[in-house]
Amino acid sequence: MCLATQQLSKQLLAYEKQNFALGKGDEEVISTLHYFSKVVDELNVLHTELAKQLADTMVLPIIQFREKDLTEVSTLKDLFGLASNEHDLSMAKYSRLPKKKENEKVKTDVVKEVAAARRKQHLSSLQYYCALNALQYRKRVAMMEPMIGFAHGQINFFKKGAEMFSQSMDSFLSSVADMVQSIQVELEAEAEKMRVSQQELLSVEESVYAPDFDVAAPQINRNLIQKAGYLNLRNKTGLVTTTWERLYFFTQGGNLMCQPRGAVAGGLIQDLDNCSVMAVDCEDRRYCFQITTPNGKSGIILQAESRKENEEWICAINNISRQIYLTDNPEAVAIKLNQTALQAVTPITSFGKKPESSCPSQNLRNAETEDDKIVSQAAVRADDADELIAPGTPIQFDIVLPATEFLDQNRGSRRINPFGETEDETFPEAEDSLLQQMFVVRFLGSMAVKTDNTTEVIYEAMRQVLAARAIHNIFRTTESHLMVTSQTLRLIDPQTQVTRANFELTSITQFAAHQENKRLVGFVVRTPESTGGQSLSTYVFESNSEGEKICYAINLGKEIIAVQKDPEALAQLMLSIPLTNDGKYVLLNDQPDDNDGSPNENRGAESEA
C-alpha cells in the first residue's frame, strides 16, 4: 500500500503535464487532483507507520519462531540421531567380543565406549524431548502475538485516519461530488445541443456542400482582420513547370502562416505588412490571387476554392497589410476602409500609398512657450515608463501607416503622384525657406506616447523600439533624406524624391539625441484628432551623422519661426548663421570651407531685405 499510494500521488500530479487536444475545464480537475494527491500523501504516511508497526509486532515474531524455535528442534533431532547411531556401533563392537581371557584389555575399552555412547545418547534425547515439549507451548504463542500486533496496528491506523480525515474530507468530497454532478449535467446539455446542431446541419440542401454554390451572389465579409482555411500554393518545379499543393493557411498578427498536415505548429510564409494583393489569371485555374512584397517583387500565388473565399482572402490580406490590426478598434477601421466591394478587391501597391503631408496642427501652444521648453537643457526627472508610454502600445516599423492614411485622406491631406512627380505649389516654402539642411537617416519606428513634458519619453521610446526590433528580428531599414527647413521637417525618398512624410515644426514639441548612441535621434509630434483632442507620437531615426546636428537644425528652424514677426531679431539671428555658395543657410558645424572665412559679408542686403 505504501508503494501503491506513492505511485498514485505521482500520477495525480502528472495529469496536468499530459498533452490533451481539448483542455476545456481542466483547471478545476487539475486543482482537485492536486488536493487528492496531498490526501494520498497523508495516507501514505499512515500506511508507512502501519507497515513499520506490522513489521515489528507481526512479521518479526513469526520469523523468530520459524528461524529460532523450529530450527532448534530440527537441530536437536539431528544430534539425537547421530548419538543413536554411535550407540548402535558401540553395541555392535561389544556384541562381537570373544570368550578368551587374554582379551580383557580389549573388552574393557569396548565397555567404556558403550558407556560413553549411551551417556551421549541419553543427553541428546533429553535435550530433544525438552525442546519438543517447549515447542507445544511456543507454537501457540507464536500464532497469537502476530495477530495481536496486526489488530493493534490496524486499530491505530483507522484511529489516526479518522482523526485526520473525518472532518476535512467530508466537505471536500461533497464539493467534488457536486462538481462531478454539474459536469454530468453540462455533458448532457452539450450532447443535446450537438444533437440539435447536427439535425439543423443535416437538414440543409445538398447544394450547400458544393465549393462554389453561391457563385452568383456570394455574401462576402470585407471587414475581416484574420482569416484561415485551405488554399492551393503554386510551386515552381522548373523553368516552365509548376505544381500546386493544398495546405492550411491562417493569419497571425501581420503574418501569413502555413501548417502542413501532421505538423504541430505553423510556419511563416509571408510578412503581410505593407504588402499588396490582387486577383490574377494563372494558367487554367480559377480564383487565384497574388501577394506582392513592399519592394515590388512578386510573392506567392494562391488559389481559393470559391469566389467567396477568394475575395475574402483578398480583403483580409488587404486589411492586414494596412496594419489596422494594431489599432484600438480594428473592425471599425476595416468598415471605413472597405465601404464598397470595389475598394476591397482593388490592388493597393505600396508606392501608391505614400502621403505627402500629414495635416499638422495649427492650434498648438504659442511659439514662446515651445521655444522655452525645447532649448531648456536643465535635467528633468524621468517618470516611470508607464507614465510616459502606455503598456502594450503598438510600434510602427514603417513611416507610412495605411490605416492612418485613410483618416488623413478624410481630413483633406494631399495625395502625391505615385510616379514621383510633384506640383510646383506642393511645398512653396522649399525655395523661399531661410533654412535648408539635409540629413541621411533610417526610420526605426514610431509609437504613441502619453506626454511631451520631458525628453525622457524619447529615450524610453528609443529603448522600446530597439528592443522590439531585436525581439522580432527586424533589422532591415530603408534609407531616406531628412530635410529640415525653417517651416517643416520632410522625409524624402532618395530614389524617387517623393515626400514620404511631412511635419510642421510648430507641431514638434520635443526632440533629442540619444545620450550614449549619438546617431539615434527622435522627436515628439502633436497632431489633432477627429474627436477634437490631440495625440502624441514619438518618431525614432538613425542618422549617418550625429543626432545633435539634426536637433540643432530643428531648434534653429523653431527659432526662426519664433522671430519671424520681429524683423530686427530675425536679422540678428540670420547674421549669426553662415551661408553656402548658393546663398542657403547651413549649420555652424557644417559650413563650407571655401567661403574665405567671412561668410557674413555677402548677405548684408539680403538680411536687410
PDB file of C-alpha atoms in Angstrom, residues 20-217:
ATOM      1  CA  PHE A  20      -4.714  16.742 -24.382  1.00  0.00           C
ATOM      2  CA  ALA A  21      -6.036  18.055 -27.679  1.00  0.00           C
ATOM      3  CA  LEU A  22      -9.030  19.572 -25.874  1.00  0.00           C
ATOM      4  CA  GLY A  23      -8.341  21.015 -22.441  1.00  0.00           C
ATOM      5  CA  LYS A  24     -11.631  22.743 -21.613  1.00  0.00           C
ATOM      6  CA  GLY A  25     -12.303  22.797 -17.868  1.00  0.00           C
ATOM      7  CA  ASP A  26      -9.021  21.109 -16.957  1.00  0.00           C
ATOM      8  CA  GLU A  27      -8.168  23.838 -14.450  1.00  0.00           C
ATOM      9  CA  GLU A  28     -10.763  22.602 -11.962  1.00  0.00           C
ATOM     10  CA  VAL A  29      -9.763  18.975 -12.499  1.00  0.00           C
ATOM     11  CA  ILE A  30      -6.075  19.742 -12.040  1.00  0.00           C
ATOM     12  CA  SER A  31      -6.641  21.674  -8.811  1.00  0.00           C
ATOM     13  CA  THR A  32      -8.883  18.884  -7.479  1.00  0.00           C
ATOM     14  CA  LEU A  33      -6.324  16.217  -8.367  1.00  0.00           C
ATOM     15  CA  HIS A  34      -3.631  18.245  -6.649  1.00  0.00           C
ATOM     16  CA  TYR A  35      -5.687  18.176  -3.470  1.00  0.00           C
ATOM     17  CA  PHE A  36      -6.266  14.439  -3.885  1.00  0.00           C
ATOM     18  CA  SER A  37      -2.507  13.992  -4.292  1.00  0.00           C
ATOM     19  CA  LYS A  38      -1.999  15.768  -0.978  1.00  0.00           C
ATOM     20  CA  VAL A  39      -4.559  13.463   0.649  1.00  0.00           C
ATOM     21  CA  VAL A  40      -2.857  10.402  -0.819  1.00  0.00           C
ATOM     22  CA  ASP A  41       0.495  11.623   0.540  1.00  0.00           C
ATOM     23  CA  GLU A  42      -1.046  11.864   4.002  1.00  0.00           C
ATOM     24  CA  LEU A  43      -2.468   8.359   3.588  1.00  0.00           C
ATOM     25  CA  ASN A  44       0.977   7.214   2.556  1.00  0.00           C
ATOM     26  CA  VAL A  45       2.329   8.478   5.883  1.00  0.00           C
ATOM     27  CA  LEU A  46      -0.293   6.410   7.721  1.00  0.00           C
ATOM     28  CA  HIS A  47       0.482   3.369   5.604  1.00  0.00           C
ATOM     29  CA  THR A  48       4.174   3.799   6.328  1.00  0.00           C
ATOM     30  CA  GLU A  49       3.511   3.836  10.069  1.00  0.00           C
ATOM     31  CA  LEU A  50       1.226   0.801   9.745  1.00  0.00           C
ATOM     32  CA  ALA A  51       3.844  -1.090   7.732  1.00  0.00           C
ATOM     33  CA  LYS A  52       6.500  -0.404  10.383  1.00  0.00           C
ATOM     34  CA  GLN A  53       4.210  -1.483  13.202  1.00  0.00           C
ATOM     35  CA  LEU A  54       3.208  -4.711  11.410  1.00  0.00           C
ATOM     36  CA  ALA A  55       6.863  -5.473  10.716  1.00  0.00           C
ATOM     37  CA  ASP A  56       7.758  -5.147  14.409  1.00  0.00           C
ATOM     38  CA  THR A  57       4.743  -6.782  16.045  1.00  0.00           C
ATOM     39  CA  MET A  58       3.560  -9.313  13.466  1.00  0.00           C
ATOM     40  CA  VAL A  59       6.245 -10.277  10.973  1.00  0.00           C
ATOM     41  CA  LEU A  60       9.217 -10.320  13.379  1.00  0.00           C
ATOM     42  CA  PRO A  61       7.665 -12.818  15.897  1.00  0.00           C
ATOM     43  CA  ILE A  62       6.764 -15.206  13.081  1.00  0.00           C
ATOM     44  CA  ILE A  63      10.291 -15.002  11.663  1.00  0.00           C
ATOM     45  CA  GLN A  64      11.798 -15.602  15.102  1.00  0.00           C
ATOM     46  CA  PHE A  65       9.530 -18.635  15.708  1.00  0.00           C
ATOM     47  CA  ARG A  66      10.449 -20.115  12.347  1.00  0.00           C
ATOM     48  CA  GLU A  67      14.179 -19.459  12.431  1.00  0.00           C
ATOM     49  CA  LYS A  68      14.809 -19.991  16.180  1.00  0.00           C
ATOM     50  CA  ASP A  69      12.375 -22.480  17.714  1.00  0.00           C
ATOM     51  CA  LEU A  70      11.709 -24.713  14.729  1.00  0.00           C
ATOM     52  CA  THR A  71      15.337 -24.643  13.659  1.00  0.00           C
ATOM     53  CA  GLU A  72      16.445 -25.537  17.211  1.00  0.00           C
ATOM     54  CA  VAL A  73      14.129 -28.607  17.382  1.00  0.00           C
ATOM     55  CA  SER A  74      15.329 -29.752  13.968  1.00  0.00           C
ATOM     56  CA  THR A  75      18.970 -29.428  15.035  1.00  0.00           C
ATOM     57  CA  LEU A  76      18.415 -31.348  18.288  1.00  0.00           C
ATOM     58  CA  LYS A  77      16.656 -34.103  16.339  1.00  0.00           C
ATOM     59  CA  ASP A  78      19.678 -34.473  14.084  1.00  0.00           C
ATOM     60  CA  LEU A  79      22.040 -34.593  17.096  1.00  0.00           C
ATOM     61  CA  PHE A  80      19.875 -37.299  18.746  1.00  0.00           C
ATOM     62  CA  GLY A  81      20.048 -39.384  15.580  1.00  0.00           C
ATOM     63  CA  LEU A  82      23.827 -39.131  15.454  1.00  0.00           C
ATOM     64  CA  ALA A  83      24.099 -40.175  19.113  1.00  0.00           C
ATOM     65  CA  SER A  84      21.823 -43.152  18.463  1.00  0.00           C
ATOM     66  CA  ASN A  85      23.967 -44.245  15.520  1.00  0.00           C
ATOM     67  CA  GLU A  86      27.129 -44.054  17.648  1.00  0.00           C
ATOM     68  CA  HIS A  87      25.440 -46.137  20.373  1.00  0.00           C
ATOM     69  CA  ASP A  88      24.441 -48.770  17.817  1.00  0.00           C
ATOM     70  CA  LEU A  89      28.013 -49.024  16.532  1.00  0.00           C
ATOM     71  CA  SER A  90      29.488 -49.363  20.022  1.00  0.00           C
ATOM     72  CA  MET A  91      26.933 -52.068  20.906  1.00  0.00           C
ATOM     73  CA  ALA A  92      27.854 -53.964  17.774  1.00  0.00           C
ATOM     74  CA  LYS A  93      31.522 -53.991  18.826  1.00  0.00           C
ATOM     75  CA  TYR A  94      30.562 -55.135  22.304  1.00  0.00           C
ATOM     76  CA  SER A  95      28.493 -57.973  20.933  1.00  0.00           C
ATOM     77  CA  ARG A  96      31.439 -59.383  18.963  1.00  0.00           C
ATOM     78  CA  LEU A  97      33.807 -59.716  21.998  1.00  0.00           C
ATOM     79  CA  PRO A  98      35.405 -63.303  22.325  1.00  0.00           C
ATOM     80  CA  LYS A  99      35.285 -65.579  25.441  1.00  0.00           C
ATOM     81  CA  LYS A 100      39.040 -65.838  25.902  1.00  0.00           C
ATOM     82  CA  LYS A 101      40.530 -64.185  28.992  1.00  0.00           C
ATOM     83  CA  GLU A 102      43.608 -62.899  27.194  1.00  0.00           C
ATOM     84  CA  ASN A 103      41.306 -60.265  25.518  1.00  0.00           C
ATOM     85  CA  GLU A 104      40.405 -58.495  28.778  1.00  0.00           C
ATOM     86  CA  LYS A 105      42.005 -55.206  27.760  1.00  0.00           C
ATOM     87  CA  VAL A 106      40.044 -55.013  24.545  1.00  0.00           C
ATOM     88  CA  LYS A 107      36.888 -55.887  26.437  1.00  0.00           C
ATOM     89  CA  THR A 108      37.484 -53.052  28.919  1.00  0.00           C
ATOM     90  CA  ASP A 109      37.925 -50.465  26.076  1.00  0.00           C
ATOM     91  CA  VAL A 110      34.740 -51.547  24.336  1.00  0.00           C
ATOM     92  CA  VAL A 111      32.753 -51.367  27.576  1.00  0.00           C
ATOM     93  CA  LYS A 112      33.957 -47.789  28.138  1.00  0.00           C
ATOM     94  CA  GLU A 113      32.997 -46.845  24.573  1.00  0.00           C
ATOM     95  CA  VAL A 114      29.499 -48.251  25.036  1.00  0.00           C
ATOM     96  CA  ALA A 115      29.072 -46.352  28.287  1.00  0.00           C
ATOM     97  CA  ALA A 116      30.138 -43.056  26.659  1.00  0.00           C
ATOM     98  CA  ALA A 117      27.796 -43.617  23.704  1.00  0.00           C
ATOM     99  CA  ARG A 118      24.853 -44.370  25.960  1.00  0.00           C
ATOM    100  CA  ARG A 119      25.534 -41.215  28.026  1.00  0.00           C
ATOM    101  CA  LYS A 120      25.736 -39.100  24.915  1.00  0.00           C
ATOM    102  CA  GLN A 121      22.538 -40.603  23.515  1.00  0.00           C
ATOM    103  CA  HIS A 122      20.755 -40.069  26.810  1.00  0.00           C
ATOM    104  CA  LEU A 123      21.827 -36.396  26.976  1.00  0.00           C
ATOM    105  CA  SER A 124      20.797 -35.639  23.371  1.00  0.00           C
ATOM    106  CA  SER A 125      17.493 -37.382  23.827  1.00  0.00           C
ATOM    107  CA  LEU A 126      16.712 -35.335  26.922  1.00  0.00           C
ATOM    108  CA  GLN A 127      17.501 -32.054  25.108  1.00  0.00           C
ATOM    109  CA  TYR A 128      15.400 -33.120  22.114  1.00  0.00           C
ATOM    110  CA  TYR A 129      12.429 -34.144  24.203  1.00  0.00           C
ATOM    111  CA  CYS A 130      12.581 -30.917  26.243  1.00  0.00           C
ATOM    112  CA  ALA A 131      12.599 -28.832  23.056  1.00  0.00           C
ATOM    113  CA  LEU A 132       9.613 -30.782  21.731  1.00  0.00           C
ATOM    114  CA  ASN A 133       7.668 -30.209  24.929  1.00  0.00           C
ATOM    115  CA  ALA A 134       8.504 -26.457  24.898  1.00  0.00           C
ATOM    116  CA  LEU A 135       7.516 -26.212  21.219  1.00  0.00           C
ATOM    117  CA  GLN A 136       3.974 -27.278  22.044  1.00  0.00           C
ATOM    118  CA  TYR A 137       3.563 -24.044  24.026  1.00  0.00           C
ATOM    119  CA  ARG A 138       5.688 -21.766  21.839  1.00  0.00           C
ATOM    120  CA  LYS A 139       3.709 -22.577  18.712  1.00  0.00           C
ATOM    121  CA  ARG A 140       0.523 -21.305  20.349  1.00  0.00           C
ATOM    122  CA  VAL A 141       2.225 -18.070  21.457  1.00  0.00           C
ATOM    123  CA  ALA A 142       3.835 -17.634  18.062  1.00  0.00           C
ATOM    124  CA  MET A 143       0.365 -17.541  16.401  1.00  0.00           C
ATOM    125  CA  MET A 144      -1.249 -15.225  18.933  1.00  0.00           C
ATOM    126  CA  GLU A 145       1.408 -12.490  19.185  1.00  0.00           C
ATOM    127  CA  PRO A 146       1.420 -11.619  15.425  1.00  0.00           C
ATOM    128  CA  MET A 147      -2.372 -11.397  15.340  1.00  0.00           C
ATOM    129  CA  ILE A 148      -2.345  -9.146  18.385  1.00  0.00           C
ATOM    130  CA  GLY A 149       0.213  -6.898  16.642  1.00  0.00           C
ATOM    131  CA  PHE A 150      -1.818  -6.905  13.411  1.00  0.00           C
ATOM    132  CA  ALA A 151      -5.013  -5.944  15.256  1.00  0.00           C
ATOM    133  CA  HIS A 152      -3.335  -3.127  17.215  1.00  0.00           C
ATOM    134  CA  GLY A 153      -1.675  -1.777  14.057  1.00  0.00           C
ATOM    135  CA  GLN A 154      -4.942  -1.687  12.108  1.00  0.00           C
ATOM    136  CA  ILE A 155      -6.800  -0.082  15.016  1.00  0.00           C
ATOM    137  CA  ASN A 156      -4.185   2.674  15.324  1.00  0.00           C
ATOM    138  CA  PHE A 157      -4.245   3.168  11.539  1.00  0.00           C
ATOM    139  CA  PHE A 158      -8.005   3.663  11.456  1.00  0.00           C
ATOM    140  CA  LYS A 159      -7.968   5.894  14.537  1.00  0.00           C
ATOM    141  CA  LYS A 160      -5.368   8.223  13.047  1.00  0.00           C
ATOM    142  CA  GLY A 161      -7.152   8.187   9.696  1.00  0.00           C
ATOM    143  CA  ALA A 162     -10.440   9.092  11.322  1.00  0.00           C
ATOM    144  CA  GLU A 163      -8.815  11.921  13.267  1.00  0.00           C
ATOM    145  CA  MET A 164      -7.075  13.230  10.154  1.00  0.00           C
ATOM    146  CA  PHE A 165      -9.829  12.999   7.513  1.00  0.00           C
ATOM    147  CA  SER A 166     -13.210  12.712   9.201  1.00  0.00           C
ATOM    148  CA  GLN A 167     -13.843  16.477   9.328  1.00  0.00           C
ATOM    149  CA  SER A 168     -11.828  17.920   6.460  1.00  0.00           C
ATOM    150  CA  MET A 169     -12.657  15.280   3.877  1.00  0.00           C
ATOM    151  CA  ASP A 170     -16.432  15.352   4.254  1.00  0.00           C
ATOM    152  CA  SER A 171     -16.865  18.861   2.879  1.00  0.00           C
ATOM    153  CA  PHE A 172     -14.245  18.296   0.184  1.00  0.00           C
ATOM    154  CA  LEU A 173     -15.754  15.046  -1.039  1.00  0.00           C
ATOM    155  CA  SER A 174     -19.216  16.590  -1.094  1.00  0.00           C
ATOM    156  CA  SER A 175     -17.953  19.532  -3.187  1.00  0.00           C
ATOM    157  CA  VAL A 176     -16.193  17.139  -5.571  1.00  0.00           C
ATOM    158  CA  ALA A 177     -19.378  15.111  -5.897  1.00  0.00           C
ATOM    159  CA  ASP A 178     -21.300  18.304  -6.701  1.00  0.00           C
ATOM    160  CA  MET A 179     -18.697  19.253  -9.306  1.00  0.00           C
ATOM    161  CA  VAL A 180     -18.917  15.824 -10.931  1.00  0.00           C
ATOM    162  CA  GLN A 181     -22.695  16.087 -10.999  1.00  0.00           C
ATOM    163  CA  SER A 182     -22.554  19.563 -12.571  1.00  0.00           C
ATOM    164  CA  ILE A 183     -20.113  18.281 -15.209  1.00  0.00           C
ATOM    165  CA  GLN A 184     -22.509  15.475 -15.970  1.00  0.00           C
ATOM    166  CA  VAL A 185     -25.344  17.989 -16.384  1.00  0.00           C
ATOM    167  CA  GLU A 186     -23.170  20.105 -18.714  1.00  0.00           C
ATOM    168  CA  LEU A 187     -22.327  16.992 -20.695  1.00  0.00           C
ATOM    169  CA  GLU A 188     -25.975  16.161 -21.165  1.00  0.00           C
ATOM    170  CA  ALA A 189     -26.774  19.736 -22.205  1.00  0.00           C
ATOM    171  CA  GLU A 190     -23.837  19.807 -24.640  1.00  0.00           C
ATOM    172  CA  ALA A 191     -24.840  16.465 -26.089  1.00  0.00           C
ATOM    173  CA  GLU A 192     -28.370  17.728 -26.641  1.00  0.00           C
ATOM    174  CA  LYS A 193     -27.054  20.931 -28.196  1.00  0.00           C
ATOM    175  CA  MET A 194     -24.788  18.980 -30.543  1.00  0.00           C
ATOM    176  CA  ARG A 195     -27.650  16.690 -31.482  1.00  0.00           C
ATOM    177  CA  VAL A 196     -29.837  19.689 -32.400  1.00  0.00           C
ATOM    178  CA  SER A 197     -26.949  21.261 -34.337  1.00  0.00           C
ATOM    179  CA  GLN A 198     -26.404  18.053 -36.252  1.00  0.00           C
ATOM    180  CA  GLN A 199     -30.065  17.898 -37.188  1.00  0.00           C
ATOM    181  CA  GLU A 200     -30.007  21.527 -38.378  1.00  0.00           C
ATOM    182  CA  LEU A 201     -26.846  20.978 -40.403  1.00  0.00           C
ATOM    183  CA  LEU A 202     -28.120  17.807 -41.984  1.00  0.00           C
ATOM    184  CA  SER A 203     -31.449  19.427 -42.883  1.00  0.00           C
ATOM    185  CA  VAL A 204     -29.919  21.914 -45.364  1.00  0.00           C
ATOM    186  CA  GLU A 205     -29.850  21.341 -49.073  1.00  0.00           C
ATOM    187  CA  GLU A 206     -27.065  19.296 -50.591  1.00  0.00           C
ATOM    188  CA  SER A 207     -26.047  22.244 -52.748  1.00  0.00           C
ATOM    189  CA  VAL A 208     -24.520  23.886 -49.676  1.00  0.00           C
ATOM    190  CA  TYR A 209     -21.728  21.303 -49.756  1.00  0.00           C
ATOM    191  CA  ALA A 210     -20.677  22.404 -53.231  1.00  0.00           C
ATOM    192  CA  PRO A 211     -17.456  24.507 -53.210  1.00  0.00           C
ATOM    193  CA  ASP A 212     -18.994  27.425 -55.102  1.00  0.00           C
ATOM    194  CA  PHE A 213     -22.737  27.040 -54.515  1.00  0.00           C
ATOM    195  CA  ASP A 214     -23.400  30.822 -54.222  1.00  0.00           C
ATOM    196  CA  VAL A 215     -21.256  31.931 -57.161  1.00  0.00           C
ATOM    197  CA  ALA A 216     -23.998  34.184 -58.498  1.00  0.00           C
ATOM    198  CA  ALA A 217     -24.353  36.400 -55.409  1.00  0.00           C
TER     199      ALA A 217
END
